[in-house]
CSV table of C-alpha atoms and ligand atoms in Angstrom, one decimal:
chain,number,residue,atom,x,y,z
A,1,MET,CA,179.0,107.1,28.3
A,2,SER,CA,178.9,110.1,26.0
A,3,ARG,CA,178.9,113.9,26.7
A,4,SER,CA,176.2,114.6,24.1
A,5,LEU,CA,173.8,112.7,21.8
A,6,LEU,CA,173.7,114.3,18.4
A,7,SER,CA,173.2,111.4,15.9
A,8,ILE,CA,172.9,107.6,15.9
A,9,ASP,CA,176.0,107.4,13.7
A,10,GLU,CA,178.1,109.2,16.4
A,11,LEU,CA,176.6,106.9,19.1
A,12,GLY,CA,177.6,103.7,17.1
A,13,ALA,CA,176.2,100.2,17.5
A,14,ASP,CA,177.8,99.7,20.9
A,15,GLY,CA,176.3,103.0,22.1
A,16,VAL,CA,172.8,102.0,20.8
A,17,ARG,CA,173.0,98.7,22.7
A,18,ARG,CA,174.2,100.4,25.8
A,19,ILE,CA,171.3,102.9,25.8
A,20,LEU,CA,168.7,100.1,25.1
A,21,ASP,CA,170.1,98.0,28.0
A,22,LEU,CA,169.9,101.0,30.3
A,23,ALA,CA,166.3,101.6,29.1
A,24,ASP,CA,165.4,98.2,30.4
A,25,THR,CA,166.5,99.4,33.9
A,26,MET,CA,164.5,102.6,33.4
A,27,ALA,CA,161.4,100.7,32.3
A,28,GLU,CA,161.6,98.8,35.5
A,29,VAL,CA,161.7,102.1,37.4
A,30,ASN,CA,158.7,103.3,35.4
A,31,ARG,CA,156.6,100.2,36.4
A,32,ARG,CA,157.0,101.1,40.1
A,33,PRO,CA,154.0,102.7,41.9
A,34,ASN,CA,156.3,105.7,42.5
A,35,PRO,CA,158.4,105.9,39.3
A,36,LYS,CA,161.0,108.3,40.6
A,37,VAL,CA,164.7,107.9,41.5
A,38,PRO,CA,167.3,110.4,42.8
A,39,ALA,CA,169.8,109.4,40.1
A,40,LEU,CA,170.2,113.0,38.7
A,41,ARG,CA,169.4,115.0,41.7
A,42,GLY,CA,171.2,118.3,41.5
A,43,LYS,CA,171.4,118.3,37.7
A,44,THR,CA,169.4,120.7,35.5
A,45,VAL,CA,168.0,119.8,32.1
A,46,CYS,CA,166.8,122.7,29.8
A,47,SER,CA,164.4,122.1,26.8
A,48,VAL,CA,165.0,124.5,24.0
A,49,PHE,CA,162.5,123.9,21.2
A,50,PHE,CA,162.3,126.1,18.2
A,51,GLU,CA,159.8,123.8,16.4
A,52,ASP,CA,156.5,122.4,17.7
A,53,SER,CA,156.5,119.1,19.6
A,54,THR,CA,154.2,117.1,21.8
A,55,ARG,CA,155.9,113.8,22.4
A,56,THR,CA,159.6,114.6,22.4
A,57,ARG,CA,159.4,117.7,24.7
A,58,LEU,CA,157.0,116.2,27.2
A,59,SER,CA,158.7,112.9,27.4
A,60,PHE,CA,162.2,114.5,27.9
A,61,GLU,CA,160.7,116.7,30.7
A,62,THR,CA,159.0,113.6,32.3
A,63,ALA,CA,162.2,111.6,31.9
A,64,ALA,CA,164.3,114.3,33.6
A,65,LYS,CA,161.8,114.6,36.5
A,66,ARG,CA,161.6,110.9,37.0
A,67,LEU,CA,165.4,111.0,37.5
A,68,SER,CA,165.0,113.9,40.0
A,69,ALA,CA,166.7,116.5,37.7
A,70,ASP,CA,165.5,120.1,37.8
A,71,THR,CA,163.9,121.2,34.5
A,72,MET,CA,163.8,124.5,32.6
A,73,THR,CA,161.7,125.1,29.5
A,74,PHE,CA,162.6,127.8,27.0
A,75,ALA,CA,159.7,129.1,25.0
A,76,ALA,CA,161.1,130.6,21.8
A,77,SER,CA,158.0,132.6,21.0
A,78,GLN,CA,158.1,134.4,24.4
A,79,SER,CA,161.9,134.9,24.5
A,80,SER,CA,164.4,137.7,23.7
A,81,LEU,CA,164.9,136.1,20.3
A,82,ASN,CA,162.0,138.4,19.4
A,83,LYS,CA,164.3,141.4,20.4
A,84,GLY,CA,167.0,140.2,18.0
A,85,GLU,CA,169.1,138.0,20.4
A,86,SER,CA,171.1,135.4,18.5
A,87,LEU,CA,170.9,131.7,19.1
A,88,LYS,CA,174.5,131.7,20.4
A,89,ASP,CA,173.8,134.5,22.9
A,90,THR,CA,170.6,132.7,23.9
A,91,ILE,CA,172.4,129.4,24.6
A,92,GLU,CA,175.3,131.1,26.5
A,93,THR,CA,172.8,133.1,28.6
A,94,ILE,CA,170.9,130.0,29.6
A,95,ALA,CA,174.1,128.1,30.2
A,96,ALA,CA,175.2,130.8,32.6
A,97,MET,CA,172.3,130.0,34.8
A,98,GLY,CA,173.8,126.5,35.4
A,99,VAL,CA,172.5,124.0,32.9
A,100,ASP,CA,173.9,120.4,32.7
A,101,ALA,CA,172.0,119.4,29.6
A,102,PHE,CA,170.3,121.1,26.7
A,103,VAL,CA,167.6,119.2,24.8
A,104,ILE,CA,167.3,121.1,21.5
A,105,ARG,CA,165.0,121.0,18.5
A,106,HIS,CA,165.7,123.4,15.6
A,107,ARG,CA,164.5,123.7,12.1
A,108,SER,CA,168.1,124.1,10.8
A,109,THR,CA,170.2,121.0,10.1
A,110,GLY,CA,173.3,121.1,12.3
A,111,ALA,CA,172.0,123.5,15.0
A,112,PRO,CA,172.6,121.0,17.8
A,113,TRP,CA,176.3,120.6,16.7
A,114,LEU,CA,176.7,124.4,17.0
A,115,VAL,CA,175.1,124.5,20.4
A,116,ASP,CA,177.4,121.6,21.5
A,117,GLY,CA,180.4,123.8,20.5
A,118,TRP,CA,179.1,126.8,22.4
A,119,THR,CA,178.6,125.2,25.8
A,120,ASN,CA,180.3,122.7,28.2
A,121,ALA,CA,176.8,121.3,29.0
A,122,SER,CA,175.6,118.0,27.4
A,123,VAL,CA,173.4,118.5,24.3
A,124,VAL,CA,170.7,116.1,23.0
A,125,ASN,CA,169.5,116.6,19.4
A,126,ALA,CA,165.7,116.4,19.7
A,127,GLY,CA,165.3,116.9,15.9
A,128,ASP,CA,167.2,119.2,13.5
A,129,GLY,CA,165.5,120.0,10.2
A,130,TRP,CA,165.2,117.0,7.9
A,131,HIS,CA,168.5,115.5,9.3
A,132,ALA,CA,168.4,113.6,12.6
A,133,HIS,CA,166.2,112.7,15.6
A,134,PRO,CA,168.3,110.1,17.4
A,135,THR,CA,166.1,109.5,20.4
A,136,GLN,CA,163.2,108.6,18.1
A,137,GLY,CA,165.5,106.1,16.4
A,138,LEU,CA,166.4,104.7,19.9
A,139,LEU,CA,162.9,104.5,21.1
A,140,ASP,CA,161.8,102.8,17.9
A,141,ALA,CA,164.6,100.2,18.3
A,142,TYR,CA,163.7,99.7,21.9
A,143,THR,CA,160.0,99.1,21.0
A,144,VAL,CA,161.0,96.5,18.4
A,145,ARG,CA,163.4,94.9,20.8
A,146,THR,CA,160.8,94.5,23.5
A,147,CYS,CA,157.7,93.8,21.4
A,148,LEU,CA,159.4,91.1,19.3
A,149,ASN,CA,161.7,89.9,22.1
A,150,ARG,CA,164.9,90.5,20.3
A,151,PRO,CA,167.4,91.5,23.1
A,152,ASP,CA,170.4,90.1,21.1
A,153,GLY,CA,169.9,92.2,17.9
A,154,PHE,CA,167.9,92.5,14.8
A,155,ASP,CA,169.8,90.1,12.4
A,156,GLY,CA,167.3,89.0,9.7
A,157,LEU,CA,164.6,91.4,10.8
A,158,ARG,CA,162.7,92.8,7.7
A,159,VAL,CA,161.6,96.4,8.1
A,160,ALA,CA,159.8,98.7,5.6
A,161,ILE,CA,159.8,102.4,6.2
A,162,VAL,CA,157.1,104.0,4.1
A,163,GLY,CA,156.3,107.5,3.0
A,164,ASP,CA,157.9,111.0,3.0
A,165,ILE,CA,161.5,109.9,3.5
A,166,LYS,CA,162.9,113.0,1.9
A,167,HIS,CA,161.8,115.3,4.7
A,168,SER,CA,162.0,112.8,7.5
A,169,ARG,CA,164.7,113.0,10.2
A,170,VAL,CA,162.9,110.0,11.8
A,171,ALA,CA,163.5,107.9,8.7
A,172,ARG,CA,167.2,108.6,8.8
A,173,SER,CA,167.7,108.0,12.5
A,174,THR,CA,165.4,105.0,12.8
A,175,THR,CA,167.1,103.4,9.7
A,176,ALA,CA,170.5,104.1,11.4
A,177,ALA,CA,169.4,102.5,14.7
A,178,PHE,CA,167.8,99.5,13.1
A,179,THR,CA,170.7,98.8,10.7
A,180,ALA,CA,173.2,99.2,13.6
A,181,LEU,CA,171.4,96.3,15.2
A,182,GLY,CA,171.5,94.2,12.0
A,183,ALA,CA,168.0,94.7,10.5
A,184,ASP,CA,167.3,94.8,6.7
A,185,VAL,CA,165.6,98.1,6.1
A,186,THR,CA,163.8,99.0,2.8
A,187,TRP,CA,162.6,102.5,2.1
A,188,VAL,CA,159.3,102.7,0.2
A,189,ALA,CA,158.3,106.0,-1.4
A,190,PRO,CA,157.6,107.7,-4.7
A,191,SER,CA,160.8,108.9,-6.2
A,192,THR,CA,159.9,112.5,-5.5
A,193,LEU,CA,159.8,111.7,-1.7
A,194,LEU,CA,163.2,110.0,-1.6
A,195,PRO,CA,166.4,112.0,-0.7
A,196,PRO,CA,169.1,112.6,-3.3
A,197,VAL,CA,171.4,110.1,-1.6
A,198,VAL,CA,169.2,107.0,-1.5
A,199,HIS,CA,169.5,104.2,1.0
A,200,GLU,CA,170.6,101.0,-0.9
A,201,HIS,CA,167.2,99.3,-0.6
A,202,ALA,CA,164.5,101.6,-2.0
A,203,THR,CA,161.4,100.9,-4.0
A,204,ASP,CA,158.0,102.4,-4.9
A,205,ARG,CA,156.2,99.1,-4.7
A,206,LEU,CA,154.6,98.8,-1.3
A,207,ASP,CA,152.4,95.9,-2.3
A,208,ASP,CA,155.4,93.8,-3.3
A,209,VAL,CA,157.1,94.6,0.0
A,210,ILE,CA,154.1,93.5,2.0
A,211,GLY,CA,153.6,90.4,-0.2
A,212,ALA,CA,150.5,88.4,-0.7
A,213,ASP,CA,150.2,87.1,2.9
A,214,GLY,CA,152.3,89.7,4.7
A,215,GLU,CA,154.7,87.1,6.0
A,216,GLY,CA,157.7,88.9,4.3
A,217,LEU,CA,157.6,91.7,6.8
A,218,ASP,CA,158.4,92.0,10.5
A,219,VAL,CA,157.9,95.8,10.9
A,220,LEU,CA,155.8,98.2,8.8
A,221,TYR,CA,156.9,101.8,9.8
A,222,MET,CA,154.6,104.5,8.4
A,223,LEU,CA,155.8,108.0,8.1
A,224,ARG,CA,153.9,111.3,8.3
A,225,MET,CA,153.4,113.3,5.2
A,226,GLN,CA,155.3,116.5,6.2
A,227,ASN,CA,153.2,119.0,4.4
A,228,GLU,CA,154.8,121.9,6.4
A,229,ARG,CA,158.3,121.0,4.9
A,230,MET,CA,157.1,120.8,1.3
A,231,THR,CA,157.7,123.8,-1.0
A,232,GLU,CA,156.4,122.1,-4.1
A,233,ALA,CA,153.7,119.5,-5.0
A,234,LEU,CA,155.7,116.2,-4.7
A,235,VAL,CA,152.6,114.0,-5.0
A,236,PRO,CA,149.7,114.5,-7.4
A,237,ASN,CA,147.2,114.5,-4.6
A,238,LEU,CA,146.8,112.9,-1.2
A,239,ARG,CA,144.1,110.4,-2.3
A,240,GLU,CA,146.4,108.9,-4.9
A,241,TYR,CA,149.2,108.9,-2.4
A,242,THR,CA,147.1,106.9,0.0
A,243,THR,CA,146.1,104.5,-2.7
A,244,ARG,CA,149.7,103.7,-3.5
A,245,PHE,CA,151.5,104.2,-0.2
A,246,GLY,CA,149.0,104.3,2.6
A,247,LEU,CA,148.1,101.6,5.1
A,248,THR,CA,144.6,101.0,3.7
A,249,ALA,CA,142.1,98.4,5.0
A,250,GLU,CA,143.1,96.1,2.2
A,251,ARG,CA,146.8,96.2,3.0
A,252,ALA,CA,146.1,96.0,6.8
A,253,ALA,CA,144.1,92.8,6.1
A,254,ARG,CA,147.2,91.3,4.3
A,255,LEU,CA,149.6,92.0,7.2
A,256,ALA,CA,150.6,89.0,9.3
A,257,PRO,CA,149.2,89.3,12.9
A,258,GLN,CA,152.8,89.5,14.3
A,259,THR,CA,153.9,92.3,12.0
A,260,LEU,CA,154.5,95.5,14.1
A,261,VAL,CA,152.9,98.7,12.7
A,262,MET,CA,154.8,101.7,13.9
A,263,HIS,CA,154.5,105.5,13.4
A,264,PRO,CA,156.4,108.3,15.1
A,265,GLY,CA,153.4,110.5,15.4
A,266,PRO,CA,151.6,112.8,14.8
A,267,ILE,CA,149.5,110.8,12.4
A,268,ASN,CA,147.7,112.3,9.4
A,269,ARG,CA,144.6,110.1,9.7
A,270,GLY,CA,143.2,109.1,6.4
A,271,VAL,CA,146.5,109.8,4.6
A,272,GLU,CA,149.4,107.5,5.6
A,273,ILE,CA,147.2,105.4,7.8
A,274,ALA,CA,143.6,105.1,6.5
A,275,VAL,CA,142.4,102.6,9.1
A,276,ASP,CA,141.9,102.9,12.9
A,277,PRO,CA,145.3,102.0,14.3
A,278,SER,CA,143.7,100.7,17.5
A,279,GLU,CA,142.1,98.0,15.4
A,280,LEU,CA,145.4,96.7,14.1
A,281,PRO,CA,146.7,93.7,16.1
A,282,GLY,CA,150.3,94.7,15.5
A,283,ALA,CA,150.1,98.5,16.1
A,284,VAL,CA,152.5,99.6,18.8
A,285,ILE,CA,152.2,103.4,18.3
A,286,ASN,CA,151.3,104.1,21.9
A,287,GLN,CA,154.0,101.7,23.1
A,288,GLN,CA,156.5,103.9,21.1
A,289,VAL,CA,155.3,106.9,23.1
A,290,THR,CA,155.5,105.1,26.5
A,291,ASN,CA,159.0,103.7,25.7
A,292,GLY,CA,160.1,107.2,24.8
A,293,ILE,CA,160.2,108.0,28.5
A,294,SER,CA,162.4,105.0,29.5
A,295,VAL,CA,164.7,105.6,26.5
A,296,ARG,CA,165.1,109.3,27.2
A,297,MET,CA,165.7,108.6,30.9
A,298,ALA,CA,168.5,106.2,29.7
A,299,VAL,CA,170.0,108.9,27.4
A,300,LEU,CA,170.0,111.6,30.2
A,301,TYR,CA,171.4,109.2,32.7
A,302,ASP,CA,174.1,108.0,30.3
A,303,MET,CA,175.2,111.6,29.7
A,304,LEU,CA,174.9,113.1,33.1
A,305,SER,CA,175.9,110.4,35.6
A,306,ILE,CA,179.5,110.3,34.4
A,307,GLY,CA,181.8,109.0,37.2
A,308,SER,CA,179.0,107.2,39.2
A,309,ASP,CA,178.1,103.6,39.3
A,310,PRO,CA,175.7,103.0,36.4
A,311,THR,CA,172.8,101.7,38.4
A,312,SER,CA,173.7,102.2,42.1
A,313,ASP,CA,171.3,105.1,42.7
A,314,ILE,CA,168.4,103.2,41.1
A,315,VAL,CA,169.1,100.0,42.9
A,316,ILE,CA,169.6,101.8,46.3
A,317,THR,CA,166.3,103.6,45.8
A,318,ASP,CA,164.5,100.3,45.2
A,319,ALA,CA,165.9,99.0,48.4
A,320,VAL,CA,164.9,102.1,50.3
A,321,ALA,CA,161.4,101.9,48.7
A,322,ALA,CA,161.1,98.3,50.0
A,323,GLU,CA,162.3,99.3,53.5
A,324,ARG,CA,159.7,102.1,53.6
A,325,THR,CA,156.9,99.7,52.5
A,326,GLU,CA,157.9,97.4,55.3
A,327,GLU,CA,157.9,100.2,57.9
A,328,SER,CA,154.5,101.5,56.9
B,401,CP,N1,157.8,111.9,17.0
B,401,CP,C1,157.9,113.2,17.3
B,401,CP,O1,159.1,113.7,17.3
B,401,CP,O2,156.8,113.8,17.8
B,401,CP,P1,156.7,115.3,18.3
B,401,CP,O3,157.0,116.2,17.1
B,401,CP,O4,155.3,115.5,18.8
B,401,CP,O5,157.8,115.5,19.3
């Protein structure tokens, strides 16, 4: 159990495995007709997003509700930040209302670590600048684990992460989660879209990585071109980028049927993915979103249920549910 989740590196390989095992239990809850358990009754989870989000914010709020926690949503654009209140004062004000966990997304690298130092509540990093997005890394690892039936780890798994790695917190956290489980991860990008400190396996030759028959690759992970984070033209034009680094129809036809195609969303259709993902046999992009709820339930439960039996509430609820079914 950890008080906060700020990065995959701080969680460590054992922590990654612990969360993924717990996500299996949460996935079982989510398959029930009434996917709700009282595990975090009495706890309050507050979403504090200073950057836009669809998947992460909604899935954290759903995860908290399925564990019976109360939820609060802080809307930065309608807050007293507009009257000059600082981030520290904002966090301390919300904490004073009785918050057990903050889920924070911020454009500045390191903001979740500051928040963690200002409050006794748990803190989840839901994305800080270009730096880290640990629950995305965990849900990606969980998706590979379940879709490729790899419960014991990723030894020998060949993964290519393709695209705008320089600006991608997803690339960093997903690489960290996959390598913690033993995968071999290659970054594929033009040199202008690689960070200054380059992962040891990096190339600009996507076609070599896919190979002639696609058999050399278990996971093809396409990243979004993050135009909003670019302050200069780092690729000549998007058409050329797609030709060299996009999942085109020709490359899709070369993939082995069992190769997973992943993307964190939102997709720039026609740029990094130039085919209809629903027509790719290995595409698991919607499963990533679905798994995000189970993984975020696991993260919240891991942080907030300290001192209680890890699964007792969930198991008891199942028994109670069965009893009620018999009675009705
Ligand atoms: N993958 C991801 O973080 O998506 P959102 O920005 O929609 O949360």
